[in-house]
PDB file of C-alpha atoms in Angstrom:
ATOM      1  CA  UNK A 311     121.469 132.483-108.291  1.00  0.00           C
ATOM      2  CA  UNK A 312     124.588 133.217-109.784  1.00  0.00           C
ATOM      3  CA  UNK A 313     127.708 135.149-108.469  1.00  0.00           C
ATOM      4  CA  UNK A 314     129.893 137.606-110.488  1.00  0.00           C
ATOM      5  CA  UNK A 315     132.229 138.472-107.975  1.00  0.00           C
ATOM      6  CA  UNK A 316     132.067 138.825-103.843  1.00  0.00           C
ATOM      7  CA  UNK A 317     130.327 142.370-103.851  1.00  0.00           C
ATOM      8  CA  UNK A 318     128.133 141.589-107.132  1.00  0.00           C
ATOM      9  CA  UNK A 319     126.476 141.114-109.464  1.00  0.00           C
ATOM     10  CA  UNK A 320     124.928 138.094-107.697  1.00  0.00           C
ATOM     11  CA  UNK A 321     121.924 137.510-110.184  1.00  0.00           C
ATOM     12  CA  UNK A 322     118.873 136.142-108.882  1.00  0.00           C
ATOM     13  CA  UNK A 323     116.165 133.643-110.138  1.00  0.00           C
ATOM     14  CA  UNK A 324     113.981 136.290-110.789  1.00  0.00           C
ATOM     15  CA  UNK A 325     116.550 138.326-113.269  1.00  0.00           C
ATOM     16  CA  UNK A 326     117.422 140.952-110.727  1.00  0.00           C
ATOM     17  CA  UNK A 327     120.832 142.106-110.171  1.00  0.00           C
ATOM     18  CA  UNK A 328     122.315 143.032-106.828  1.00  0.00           C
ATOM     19  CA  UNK A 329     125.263 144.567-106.003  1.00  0.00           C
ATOM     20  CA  UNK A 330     126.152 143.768-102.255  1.00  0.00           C
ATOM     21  CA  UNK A 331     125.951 146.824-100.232  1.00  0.00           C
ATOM     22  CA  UNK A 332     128.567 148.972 -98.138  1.00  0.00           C
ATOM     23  CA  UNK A 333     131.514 145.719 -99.297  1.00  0.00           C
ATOM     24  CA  UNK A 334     134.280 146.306-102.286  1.00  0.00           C
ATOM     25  CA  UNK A 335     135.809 142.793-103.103  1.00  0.00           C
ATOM     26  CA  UNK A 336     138.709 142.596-105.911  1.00  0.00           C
ATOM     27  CA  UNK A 337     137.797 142.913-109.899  1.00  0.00           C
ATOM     28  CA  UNK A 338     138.872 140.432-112.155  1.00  0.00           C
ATOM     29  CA  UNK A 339     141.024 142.481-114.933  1.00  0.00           C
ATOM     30  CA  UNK A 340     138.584 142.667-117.593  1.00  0.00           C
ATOM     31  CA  UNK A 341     136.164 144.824-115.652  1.00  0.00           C
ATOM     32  CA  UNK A 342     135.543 148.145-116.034  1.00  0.00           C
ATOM     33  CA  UNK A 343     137.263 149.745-113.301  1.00  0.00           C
ATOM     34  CA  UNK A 344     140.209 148.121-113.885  1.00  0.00           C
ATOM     35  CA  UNK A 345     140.318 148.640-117.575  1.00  0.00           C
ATOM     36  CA  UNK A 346     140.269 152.350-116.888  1.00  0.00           C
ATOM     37  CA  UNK A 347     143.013 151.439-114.478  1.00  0.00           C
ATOM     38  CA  UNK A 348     141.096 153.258-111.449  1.00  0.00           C
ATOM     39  CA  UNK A 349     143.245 152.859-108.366  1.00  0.00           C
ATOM     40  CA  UNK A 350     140.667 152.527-105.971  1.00  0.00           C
ATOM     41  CA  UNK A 351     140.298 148.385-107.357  1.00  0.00           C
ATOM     42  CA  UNK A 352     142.207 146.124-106.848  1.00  0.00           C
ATOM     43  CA  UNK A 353     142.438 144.487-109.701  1.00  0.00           C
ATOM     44  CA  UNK A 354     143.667 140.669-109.743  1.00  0.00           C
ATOM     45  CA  UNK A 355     142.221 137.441-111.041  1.00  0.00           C
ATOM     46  CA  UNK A 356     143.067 134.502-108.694  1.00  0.00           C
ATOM     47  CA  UNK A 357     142.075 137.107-105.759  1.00  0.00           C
ATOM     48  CA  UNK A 358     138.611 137.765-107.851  1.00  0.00           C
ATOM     49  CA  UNK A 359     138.008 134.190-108.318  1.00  0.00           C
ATOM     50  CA  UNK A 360     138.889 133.126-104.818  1.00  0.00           C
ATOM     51  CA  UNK A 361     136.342 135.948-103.622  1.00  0.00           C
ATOM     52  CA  UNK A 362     133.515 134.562-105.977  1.00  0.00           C
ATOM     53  CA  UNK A 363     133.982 131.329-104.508  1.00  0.00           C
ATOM     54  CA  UNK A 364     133.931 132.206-101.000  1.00  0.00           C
ATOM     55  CA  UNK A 365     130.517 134.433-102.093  1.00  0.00           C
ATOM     56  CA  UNK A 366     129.328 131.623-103.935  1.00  0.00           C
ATOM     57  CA  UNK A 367     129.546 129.245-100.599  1.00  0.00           C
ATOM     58  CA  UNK A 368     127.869 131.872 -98.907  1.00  0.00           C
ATOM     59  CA  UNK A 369     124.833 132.193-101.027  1.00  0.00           C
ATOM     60  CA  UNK A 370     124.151 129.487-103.854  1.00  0.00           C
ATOM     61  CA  UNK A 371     121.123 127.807-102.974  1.00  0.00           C
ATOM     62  CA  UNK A 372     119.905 129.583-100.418  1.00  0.00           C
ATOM     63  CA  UNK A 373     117.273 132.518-100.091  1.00  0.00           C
ATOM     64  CA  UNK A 374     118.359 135.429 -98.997  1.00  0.00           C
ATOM     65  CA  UNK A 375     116.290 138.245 -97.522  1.00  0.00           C
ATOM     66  CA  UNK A 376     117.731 141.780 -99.565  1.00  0.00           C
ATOM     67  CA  UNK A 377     116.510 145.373 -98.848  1.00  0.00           C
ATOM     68  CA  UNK A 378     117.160 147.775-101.930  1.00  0.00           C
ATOM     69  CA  UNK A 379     119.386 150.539-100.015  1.00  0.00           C
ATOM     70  CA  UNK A 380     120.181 152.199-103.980  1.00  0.00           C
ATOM     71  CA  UNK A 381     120.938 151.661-107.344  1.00  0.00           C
ATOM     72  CA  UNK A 382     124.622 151.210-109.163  1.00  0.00           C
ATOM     73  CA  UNK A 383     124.048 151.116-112.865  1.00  0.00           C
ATOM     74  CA  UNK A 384     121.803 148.892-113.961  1.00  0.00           C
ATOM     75  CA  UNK A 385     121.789 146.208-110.396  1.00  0.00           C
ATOM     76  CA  UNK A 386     120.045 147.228-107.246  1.00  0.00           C
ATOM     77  CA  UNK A 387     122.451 148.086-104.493  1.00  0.00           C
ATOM     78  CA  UNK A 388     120.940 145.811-101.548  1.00  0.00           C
ATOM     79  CA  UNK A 389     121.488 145.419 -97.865  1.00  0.00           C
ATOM     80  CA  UNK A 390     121.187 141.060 -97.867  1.00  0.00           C
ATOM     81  CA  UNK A 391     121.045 138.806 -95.034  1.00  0.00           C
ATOM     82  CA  UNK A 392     121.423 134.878 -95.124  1.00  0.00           C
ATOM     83  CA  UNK A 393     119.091 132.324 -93.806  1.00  0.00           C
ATOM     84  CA  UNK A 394     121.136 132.198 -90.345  1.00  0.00           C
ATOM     85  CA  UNK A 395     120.703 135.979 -90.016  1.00  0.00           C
ATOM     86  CA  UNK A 396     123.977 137.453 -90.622  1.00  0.00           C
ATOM     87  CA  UNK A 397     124.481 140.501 -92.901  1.00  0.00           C
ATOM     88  CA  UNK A 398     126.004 139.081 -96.156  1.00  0.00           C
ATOM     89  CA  UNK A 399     128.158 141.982 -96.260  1.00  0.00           C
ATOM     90  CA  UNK A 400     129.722 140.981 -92.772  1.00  0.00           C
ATOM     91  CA  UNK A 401     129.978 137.214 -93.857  1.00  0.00           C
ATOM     92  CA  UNK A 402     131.604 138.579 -96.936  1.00  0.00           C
ATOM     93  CA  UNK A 403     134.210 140.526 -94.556  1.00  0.00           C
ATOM     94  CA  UNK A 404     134.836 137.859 -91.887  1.00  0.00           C
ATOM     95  CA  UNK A 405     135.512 135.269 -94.588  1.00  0.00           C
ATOM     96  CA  UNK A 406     137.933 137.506 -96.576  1.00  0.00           C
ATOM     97  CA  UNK A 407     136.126 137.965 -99.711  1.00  0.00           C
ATOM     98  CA  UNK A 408     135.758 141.671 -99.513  1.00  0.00           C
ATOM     99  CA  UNK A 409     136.506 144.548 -97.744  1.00  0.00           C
ATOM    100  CA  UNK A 410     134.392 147.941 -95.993  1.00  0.00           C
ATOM    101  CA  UNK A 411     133.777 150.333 -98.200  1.00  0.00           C
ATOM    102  CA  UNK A 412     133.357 153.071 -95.944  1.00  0.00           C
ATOM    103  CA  UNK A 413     132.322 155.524 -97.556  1.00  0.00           C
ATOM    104  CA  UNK A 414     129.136 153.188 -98.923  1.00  0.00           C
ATOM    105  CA  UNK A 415     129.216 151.595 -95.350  1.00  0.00           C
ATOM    106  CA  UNK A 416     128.237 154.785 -94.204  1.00  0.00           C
ATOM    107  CA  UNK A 417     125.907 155.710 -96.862  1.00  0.00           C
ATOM    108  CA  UNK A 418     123.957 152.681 -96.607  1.00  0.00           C
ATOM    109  CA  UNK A 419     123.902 152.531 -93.133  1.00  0.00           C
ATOM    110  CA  UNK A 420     125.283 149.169 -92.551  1.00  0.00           C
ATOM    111  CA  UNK A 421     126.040 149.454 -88.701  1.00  0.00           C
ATOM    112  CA  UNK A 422     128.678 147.239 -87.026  1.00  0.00           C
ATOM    113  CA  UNK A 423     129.538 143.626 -88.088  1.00  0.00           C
ATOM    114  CA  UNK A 424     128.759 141.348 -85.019  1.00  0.00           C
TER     115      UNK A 424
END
């Protein structure tokens, strides 16, 4: 596996994208979003980089159990939960690495972080 940023694209072995559900972490300045300079990102490298480290604690050689929830261009938008049974997208929250998304919190479903 291999980890973009804290909400995705975490690429798995077999060549599938995910994009961590209901979770927005911050965008290194050469995506997308922030290239278009859309406010709703925040947009900063050393916070980007210190969320794709926590994410990459969090899942790098370990199997995780995901649920396709949707789709978000061309990565599956997945509901994942680590080995020890906690949401990723909780883990991801508790350890700082990203933040609810609440309007894809509630989309998704996600419930309440325990």
């Amino acid at each position: 596996m291999k980890v973009h940023d804290a909400d995705g694209p975490l690429w798995c072995r077999n060549g599938i994208k995910v994009r961590v559900a209901g979770v927005q972490a911050p965008d290194f300045q050469s995506s997308a979003p922030c290239r278009l300079h859309d406010l709703n990102y925040v947009c900063d490298d050393a916070k980007a980089r210190a969320s794709q480290r926590i994410a990459a604690r969090l899942v790098l050689g370990k199997a995780l159990n995901c649920r396709p929830v949707g789709r978000s261009y061309q990565r599956v938008v997945a509901r994942c939960t680590l080995p020890d049974g906690r949401s990723l997208s909780c883990a991801l929250i508790a350890a700082g690495a990203a933040s609810r998304w609440d309007n894809y919190w509630r989309r998704y479903k996600m419930g309440e972080c325990r």
